[in-house]
Short mmCIF file of C-alpha atoms in Angstrom, two decimals:
data_model
loop_
_atom_site.label_atom_id
_atom_site.label_comp_id
_atom_site.label_asym_id
_atom_site.label_seq_id
_atom_site.Cartn_x
_atom_site.Cartn_y
_atom_site.Cartn_z
CA MET A 29 24.76 -34.75 8.07
CA ALA A 30 22.85 -34.61 4.86
CA SER A 31 24.21 -36.97 2.22
CA VAL A 32 24.95 -35.64 -1.26
CA VAL A 33 22.86 -38.37 -2.91
CA PRO A 34 19.40 -39.02 -1.47
CA VAL A 35 19.34 -42.12 0.69
CA LYS A 36 16.73 -43.97 -1.27
CA GLU A 37 18.84 -44.43 -4.39
CA LYS A 38 22.03 -45.63 -2.70
CA LYS A 39 23.07 -49.22 -2.93
CA LEU A 40 23.32 -51.23 0.25
CA MET A 41 27.10 -51.11 0.51
CA ASP A 42 27.13 -47.30 0.25
CA VAL A 43 24.57 -46.75 2.98
CA LYS A 44 26.13 -45.65 6.23
CA LEU A 45 25.25 -47.54 9.37
CA GLY A 46 23.19 -44.75 10.90
CA GLU A 47 21.04 -44.45 7.79
CA LEU A 48 20.31 -48.16 7.65
CA PRO A 49 16.86 -48.15 9.31
CA SER A 50 15.61 -45.32 7.10
CA TRP A 51 17.04 -47.06 4.07
CA ILE A 52 15.28 -50.32 4.94
CA LEU A 53 12.02 -48.51 5.54
CA MET A 54 12.22 -46.81 2.17
CA ARG A 55 12.38 -50.06 0.24
CA ASP A 56 9.39 -51.16 -1.77
CA PHE A 57 7.45 -53.71 0.31
CA THR A 58 4.46 -54.19 -1.95
CA PRO A 59 4.07 -57.72 -3.32
CA LYS A 60 5.16 -56.48 -6.74
CA GLY A 61 8.24 -54.94 -5.15
CA ILE A 62 9.14 -58.12 -3.28
CA VAL A 63 8.71 -60.26 -6.38
CA GLY A 64 10.79 -57.73 -8.27
CA ALA A 65 13.49 -57.97 -5.63
CA PHE A 66 13.59 -61.77 -5.89
CA GLN A 67 13.73 -61.56 -9.68
CA ARG A 68 16.53 -59.05 -9.58
CA GLY A 69 18.52 -61.17 -7.14
CA TYR A 70 17.99 -64.29 -9.21
CA TYR A 71 19.10 -62.65 -12.43
CA ARG A 72 22.08 -61.08 -10.77
CA TYR A 73 23.31 -64.46 -9.55
CA TYR A 74 22.39 -66.18 -12.81
CA ASN A 75 24.14 -63.72 -15.06
CA LYS A 76 27.24 -63.68 -12.92
CA TYR A 77 27.91 -67.38 -12.33
CA ILE A 78 25.80 -69.50 -14.68
CA ASN A 79 25.10 -67.63 -17.91
CA VAL A 80 28.72 -67.56 -19.08
CA LYS A 81 30.64 -69.39 -21.76
CA LYS A 82 32.96 -71.34 -19.44
CA GLY A 83 31.03 -71.74 -16.23
CA SER A 84 32.54 -73.77 -13.42
CA ILE A 85 30.96 -75.95 -10.78
CA ALA A 86 31.01 -73.04 -8.31
CA GLY A 87 27.75 -71.68 -9.72
CA VAL A 88 25.79 -74.75 -8.67
CA ASN A 89 28.01 -75.46 -5.70
CA MET A 90 27.17 -72.23 -3.92
CA VAL A 91 23.45 -72.87 -4.20
CA LEU A 92 23.89 -76.39 -2.82
CA ALA A 93 26.05 -75.16 0.05
CA ALA A 94 23.45 -72.53 0.91
CA TYR A 95 20.78 -75.24 0.90
CA VAL A 96 22.87 -77.47 3.15
CA LEU A 97 23.40 -74.67 5.64
CA PHE A 98 19.73 -73.75 5.56
CA SER A 99 18.57 -77.29 6.20
CA TYR A 100 21.16 -77.70 9.00
CA CYS A 101 19.79 -74.61 10.66
CA LEU A 102 16.27 -75.98 10.37
CA SER A 103 17.18 -79.33 11.89
CA TYR A 104 19.47 -77.96 14.65
CA LYS A 105 16.66 -78.33 17.14
CA GLU A 106 16.70 -82.15 16.81
CA LEU A 107 20.50 -82.34 16.46
CA LYS A 108 20.94 -80.52 19.76
CA HIS A 109 20.17 -83.76 21.57
CA GLU A 110 23.13 -85.57 20.01
CA ARG A 111 25.68 -83.29 21.55
CA ARG A 112 28.55 -84.96 23.41
CA ARG A 113 28.81 -82.43 26.19
CA LYS A 114 25.97 -80.56 27.75
CA TYR A 115 27.82 -77.43 28.75
CA HIS A 116 30.27 -75.54 26.54
CA HIS B 19 -12.42 -60.83 -20.93
CA HIS B 20 -12.09 -57.83 -23.22
CA GLY B 21 -14.97 -58.40 -25.58
CA GLY B 22 -13.76 -57.84 -29.11
CA ARG B 23 -10.53 -56.03 -28.41
CA ALA B 24 -8.19 -57.11 -31.12
CA THR B 25 -4.99 -55.34 -30.18
CA ARG B 26 -2.61 -56.76 -27.63
CA ILE B 27 0.55 -54.97 -26.80
CA PHE B 28 3.76 -56.97 -26.91
CA HIS B 29 7.31 -55.91 -26.29
CA THR B 30 6.66 -52.40 -25.13
CA GLY B 31 10.32 -51.88 -24.30
CA GLN B 32 12.64 -50.03 -26.60
CA PRO B 33 13.60 -52.20 -29.57
CA ARG B 34 17.25 -53.12 -29.68
CA LEU B 35 18.96 -51.89 -32.78
CA ALA B 36 22.19 -53.87 -32.38
CA PRO B 37 22.95 -57.53 -31.67
CA LEU B 38 23.15 -58.48 -27.99
CA PRO B 39 26.59 -58.22 -26.36
CA PRO B 40 28.42 -61.58 -26.28
CA LEU B 41 28.37 -63.70 -23.14
CA PRO B 42 31.24 -63.18 -20.70
CA GLU B 43 33.98 -65.80 -20.94
CA TYR B 44 34.27 -66.81 -17.29
CA GLY B 45 31.94 -66.44 -14.36
CA GLY B 46 32.75 -64.66 -11.15
CA LYS B 47 35.83 -65.99 -9.45
CA VAL B 48 35.19 -68.28 -6.49
CA HIS B 49 37.60 -69.62 -3.87
CA LEU B 50 37.33 -73.26 -2.81
CA GLY B 51 34.22 -73.53 -4.98
CA LEU B 52 32.18 -71.92 -2.26
CA ILE B 53 33.14 -68.36 -1.42
CA PRO B 54 33.05 -65.59 -4.03
CA GLU B 55 36.06 -63.37 -4.59
CA GLU B 56 34.22 -60.27 -3.42
CA PHE B 57 34.43 -61.44 0.19
CA PHE B 58 38.21 -61.79 -0.07
CA GLN B 59 38.47 -58.34 -1.60
CA PHE B 60 36.25 -56.96 1.13
CA LEU B 61 38.64 -58.19 3.83
CA TYR B 62 41.88 -57.53 1.97
CA PRO B 63 42.54 -53.93 3.11
CA LYS B 64 42.28 -54.85 6.77
CA THR B 65 43.73 -58.34 6.97
CA GLY B 66 45.71 -59.01 3.80
CA VAL B 67 45.65 -62.25 1.87
CA THR B 68 45.36 -64.80 4.65
CA GLY B 69 42.56 -62.96 6.43
CA PRO B 70 39.56 -64.83 5.08
CA TYR B 71 41.24 -68.20 5.49
CA MET B 72 42.04 -67.50 9.14
CA LEU B 73 38.47 -66.31 9.56
CA GLY B 74 37.25 -69.58 8.05
CA ILE B 75 39.46 -71.73 10.30
CA GLY B 76 38.47 -69.68 13.33
CA LEU B 77 34.79 -70.02 12.57
CA ILE B 78 35.09 -73.79 12.07
CA LEU B 79 36.93 -74.26 15.36
CA TYR B 80 34.39 -72.05 17.11
CA PHE B 81 31.45 -74.04 15.76
CA LEU B 82 33.10 -77.29 16.72
CA SER B 83 34.04 -76.23 20.20
CA LYS B 84 30.67 -74.69 20.99
CA GLU B 85 29.04 -77.64 19.29
CA LEU B 86 26.96 -75.45 17.12
CA TYR B 87 28.01 -78.07 14.62
CA VAL B 88 27.42 -81.49 16.16
CA ILE B 89 29.68 -84.39 15.16
CA THR B 90 27.35 -87.25 14.33
CA PRO B 91 27.87 -90.46 12.31
CA GLU B 92 26.57 -88.46 9.38
CA THR B 93 29.66 -86.26 9.64
CA PHE B 94 31.95 -89.10 8.52
CA SER B 95 29.74 -90.06 5.59
CA THR B 96 29.59 -86.37 4.65
CA ILE B 97 33.37 -86.13 4.76
CA SER B 98 33.84 -89.21 2.57
CA ILE B 99 31.24 -88.12 0.03
CA VAL B 100 32.61 -84.60 -0.18
CA GLY B 101 36.15 -85.95 -0.53
CA LEU B 102 35.11 -88.24 -3.33
CA LEU B 103 33.28 -85.45 -5.10
CA VAL B 104 36.25 -83.14 -4.83
CA TYR B 105 38.56 -85.84 -6.21
CA VAL B 106 36.28 -86.60 -9.16
CA ILE B 107 35.74 -82.95 -9.99
CA LYS B 108 39.42 -82.14 -9.83
CA LYS B 109 40.30 -85.06 -12.06
CA TYR B 110 37.59 -84.96 -14.73
CA GLY B 111 36.27 -81.43 -14.48
CA THR B 112 38.20 -79.88 -17.35
CA SER B 113 37.59 -82.71 -19.80
CA ILE B 114 33.84 -82.70 -19.22
CA GLY B 115 33.83 -78.95 -19.60
CA GLU B 116 35.68 -79.19 -22.91
CA PHE B 117 33.31 -81.85 -24.18
CA ILE B 118 30.26 -79.72 -23.45
CA ASP B 119 31.97 -76.68 -24.92
CA ASN B 120 32.56 -78.66 -28.11
CA LEU B 121 28.87 -79.48 -28.36
CA ASN B 122 28.05 -75.83 -27.91
CA GLU B 123 30.57 -74.76 -30.50
CA GLN B 124 29.13 -77.17 -33.04
CA ILE B 125 25.70 -75.63 -32.67
CA ILE B 126 27.13 -72.14 -32.93
CA ALA B 127 29.19 -73.15 -35.98
CA GLN B 128 26.06 -74.40 -37.71
CA LEU B 129 24.26 -71.14 -37.08
CA GLU B 130 27.31 -69.20 -38.28
CA GLU B 131 27.30 -71.20 -41.48
CA VAL B 132 23.69 -70.38 -42.11
CA LYS B 133 24.41 -66.73 -41.49
CA LYS B 134 27.48 -66.80 -43.74
CA ALA B 135 25.60 -68.58 -46.51
CA SER B 136 22.88 -65.99 -46.36
CA ILE B 137 25.40 -63.14 -46.42
CA LYS B 138 27.26 -64.74 -49.33
CA GLN B 139 24.07 -65.20 -51.28
CA ILE B 140 23.14 -61.58 -50.81
CA GLN B 141 26.61 -60.49 -51.84
CA ASP B 142 26.38 -62.61 -54.98
CA GLU B 143 23.10 -60.97 -55.81
CA ILE B 144 24.69 -57.56 -55.29
CA GLU B 145 27.52 -58.48 -57.71
CA LEU B 146 25.00 -59.70 -60.26
CA GLU B 147 23.08 -56.45 -59.97
CA LYS B 148 26.25 -54.44 -60.49
CA ALA B 149 27.23 -56.51 -63.54
CA GLN B 150 23.81 -55.99 -65.03
CA GLN B 151 23.98 -52.28 -64.40
CA ALA B 152 27.37 -52.15 -66.13
CA GLN B 153 25.92 -53.97 -69.10
CA VAL B 154 23.04 -51.56 -69.32
CA GLN B 155 25.56 -48.72 -69.38
CA LYS B 156 27.20 -50.21 -72.47
CA CYS B 157 23.88 -50.46 -74.35
CA HIS B 158 24.30 -46.97 -75.74
CA TYR B 159 26.95 -48.26 -78.14
CA LEU B 160 24.35 -50.52 -79.76
CA SER B 161 21.90 -47.70 -80.16
CA ASP B 162 24.64 -45.47 -81.60
CA VAL B 163 25.34 -48.02 -84.32
CA GLN B 164 21.68 -48.31 -85.13
CA ARG B 165 21.25 -44.58 -85.28
CA ASN B 166 24.20 -44.29 -87.66
CA SER B 167 22.89 -46.95 -90.01
CA ILE B 168 19.44 -45.39 -90.07
CA ALA B 169 20.94 -41.99 -90.82
CA MET B 170 22.92 -43.45 -93.70
CA ALA B 171 19.86 -45.17 -95.13
CA LEU B 172 17.95 -41.91 -94.97
CA GLU B 173 20.81 -40.13 -96.78
CA VAL B 174 20.84 -42.76 -99.51
CA ILE B 175 17.12 -42.49 -100.09
CA TYR B 176 17.30 -38.72 -100.13
CA GLN B 177 20.06 -38.77 -102.76
CA GLU B 178 18.15 -41.27 -104.85
CA ARG B 179 15.07 -39.11 -104.88
CA LEU B 180 17.08 -36.02 -105.64
CA HIS B 181 18.58 -37.78 -108.64
CA LYS B 182 15.16 -38.88 -109.81
CA VAL B 183 13.82 -35.36 -109.58
CA TYR B 184 16.78 -34.08 -111.56
CA LYS B 185 16.24 -36.67 -114.25
CA GLU B 186 12.55 -35.88 -114.58
CA VAL B 187 13.19 -32.19 -114.85
CA LYS B 188 15.90 -32.76 -117.45
CA ASN B 189 13.53 -34.99 -119.35
CA HIS B 190 10.95 -32.23 -119.55
CA LEU B 191 13.50 -29.67 -120.69
CA ASP B 192 14.92 -32.11 -123.28
CA TYR B 193 11.45 -32.57 -124.66
CA HIS B 194 10.99 -28.89 -125.14
CA ILE B 195 14.41 -28.59 -126.76
CA SER B 196 13.77 -31.43 -129.18
CA VAL B 197 10.41 -29.97 -130.06
CA GLN B 198 12.09 -26.69 -130.89
CA ASN B 199 14.77 -28.43 -132.96
CA MET B 200 12.20 -30.30 -134.91
CA MET B 201 10.20 -27.19 -135.64
CA HIS B 202 13.36 -25.43 -136.80
CA ARG B 203 14.31 -28.30 -139.13
CA LYS B 204 10.84 -28.55 -140.52
CA GLU B 205 10.75 -24.84 -141.19
CA GLN B 206 14.12 -25.04 -142.96
CA GLU B 207 13.06 -27.91 -145.14
CA HIS B 208 9.78 -26.29 -145.97
CA MET B 209 11.55 -23.07 -146.91
CA ILE B 210 14.06 -24.93 -149.15
CA ILE B 211 11.25 -26.69 -150.97
CA TRP B 212 9.34 -23.46 -151.31
CA VAL B 213 12.39 -21.61 -152.64
CA GLU B 214 13.16 -24.39 -155.15
CA LYS B 215 9.59 -24.42 -156.30
CA HIS B 216 9.58 -20.74 -156.95
CA VAL B 217 12.93 -20.82 -158.67
CA VAL B 218 11.75 -23.61 -160.89
CA GLN B 219 8.57 -21.70 -161.59
CA SER B 220 10.52 -18.60 -162.41
CA ILE B 221 12.46 -20.34 -165.09
CA SER B 222 10.27 -19.63 -168.20
CA ALA B 223 10.00 -21.93 -171.20
CA GLN B 224 12.14 -19.64 -173.36
CA GLN B 225 14.97 -19.65 -170.90
CA GLU B 226 14.68 -23.40 -170.67
CA LYS B 227 15.18 -23.81 -174.40
CA GLU B 228 18.13 -21.46 -174.50
CA MET B 229 19.69 -23.30 -171.60
CA ILE B 230 19.28 -26.64 -173.23
CA ALA B 231 20.82 -25.35 -176.53
CA LYS B 232 23.77 -23.90 -174.65
CA CYS B 233 24.29 -27.11 -172.79
CA ILE B 234 24.26 -29.07 -176.05
CA ALA B 235 26.81 -26.65 -177.57
CA ASP B 236 29.03 -27.02 -174.54
CA LEU B 237 28.81 -30.75 -174.77
CA GLN B 238 29.81 -30.69 -178.43
CA LEU B 239 32.77 -28.56 -177.56
CA LEU B 240 33.79 -30.96 -174.91
CA GLU B 241 33.40 -33.87 -177.30
CA LYS B 242 35.69 -32.20 -179.77
CA LYS B 243 38.22 -31.56 -177.08
CA ALA B 244 37.98 -35.13 -175.97
CA GLN B 245 38.47 -36.40 -179.53
CA ALA B 246 41.43 -34.12 -179.99
CA GLN B 247 43.11 -35.33 -176.87
CA PRO B 248 43.60 -39.10 -177.43
CA VAL B 249 45.14 -38.36 -180.92
CA MET B 250 47.97 -36.43 -179.31
#
């Protein structure tokens, strides 16, 4: 099942599930590539939600919500002891 | 440290030849301030409109029941703070947004004015240039007039000199004519005198006496006639 477009250049949403490992392996994992990936992601988010004429609170809100979730995940280990029931 | 290298390369990308595209009006659409629209569109074909909301409720109930999210005293403070925030944002969000937009528009209006002033100034200069060019076009009338007057002056001088030449030449010819006339007159006079002289010389003494006697006789005759007349 050869694809029409080579796998490397497809975007993530167009990659079929079976090709996912090969797609991940083909990504650029050098430090420059990783930094580039972070920069691309940042600018994508920035240009979509913040760098507009009439931005709403959602641009900042999503970042804060992601931070809240992330910190909850980090502190779950201590919060586990405050559970009301032991077995669920 | 590149010892002595003077050139540094900036901006190696392609230069833009047009102004940047304007900023988009609104950002990406977001539901509940948290979840982007793309997720709703992703689930729409399979579950319709209420799909993501049911997914959200289901996930919340699952986390609560499995106590993956633990209800602590912090939960209640979180709920109150979030509620307050939502209330404040809903009530004052638009007015704050408009206020900040006004500030932005003032800055942009100032820059626009500078740009417009610069454009207007350049346009004024263009008009001035065109007016001056039009004036320069009309200059040929001035030079035409000058050329005409110079030509006339040249004509006048030429005629004057022609007249002078004519007069001089006539003068010379008149001189020659008068010289000739004078010679002719002098010759005539001389000849008359010469002829008289010779005639007088040719009259001998004898003839002179006879003439005189005849004249006296004529006179006596005349006297007699004259005496005879008044008597009658």
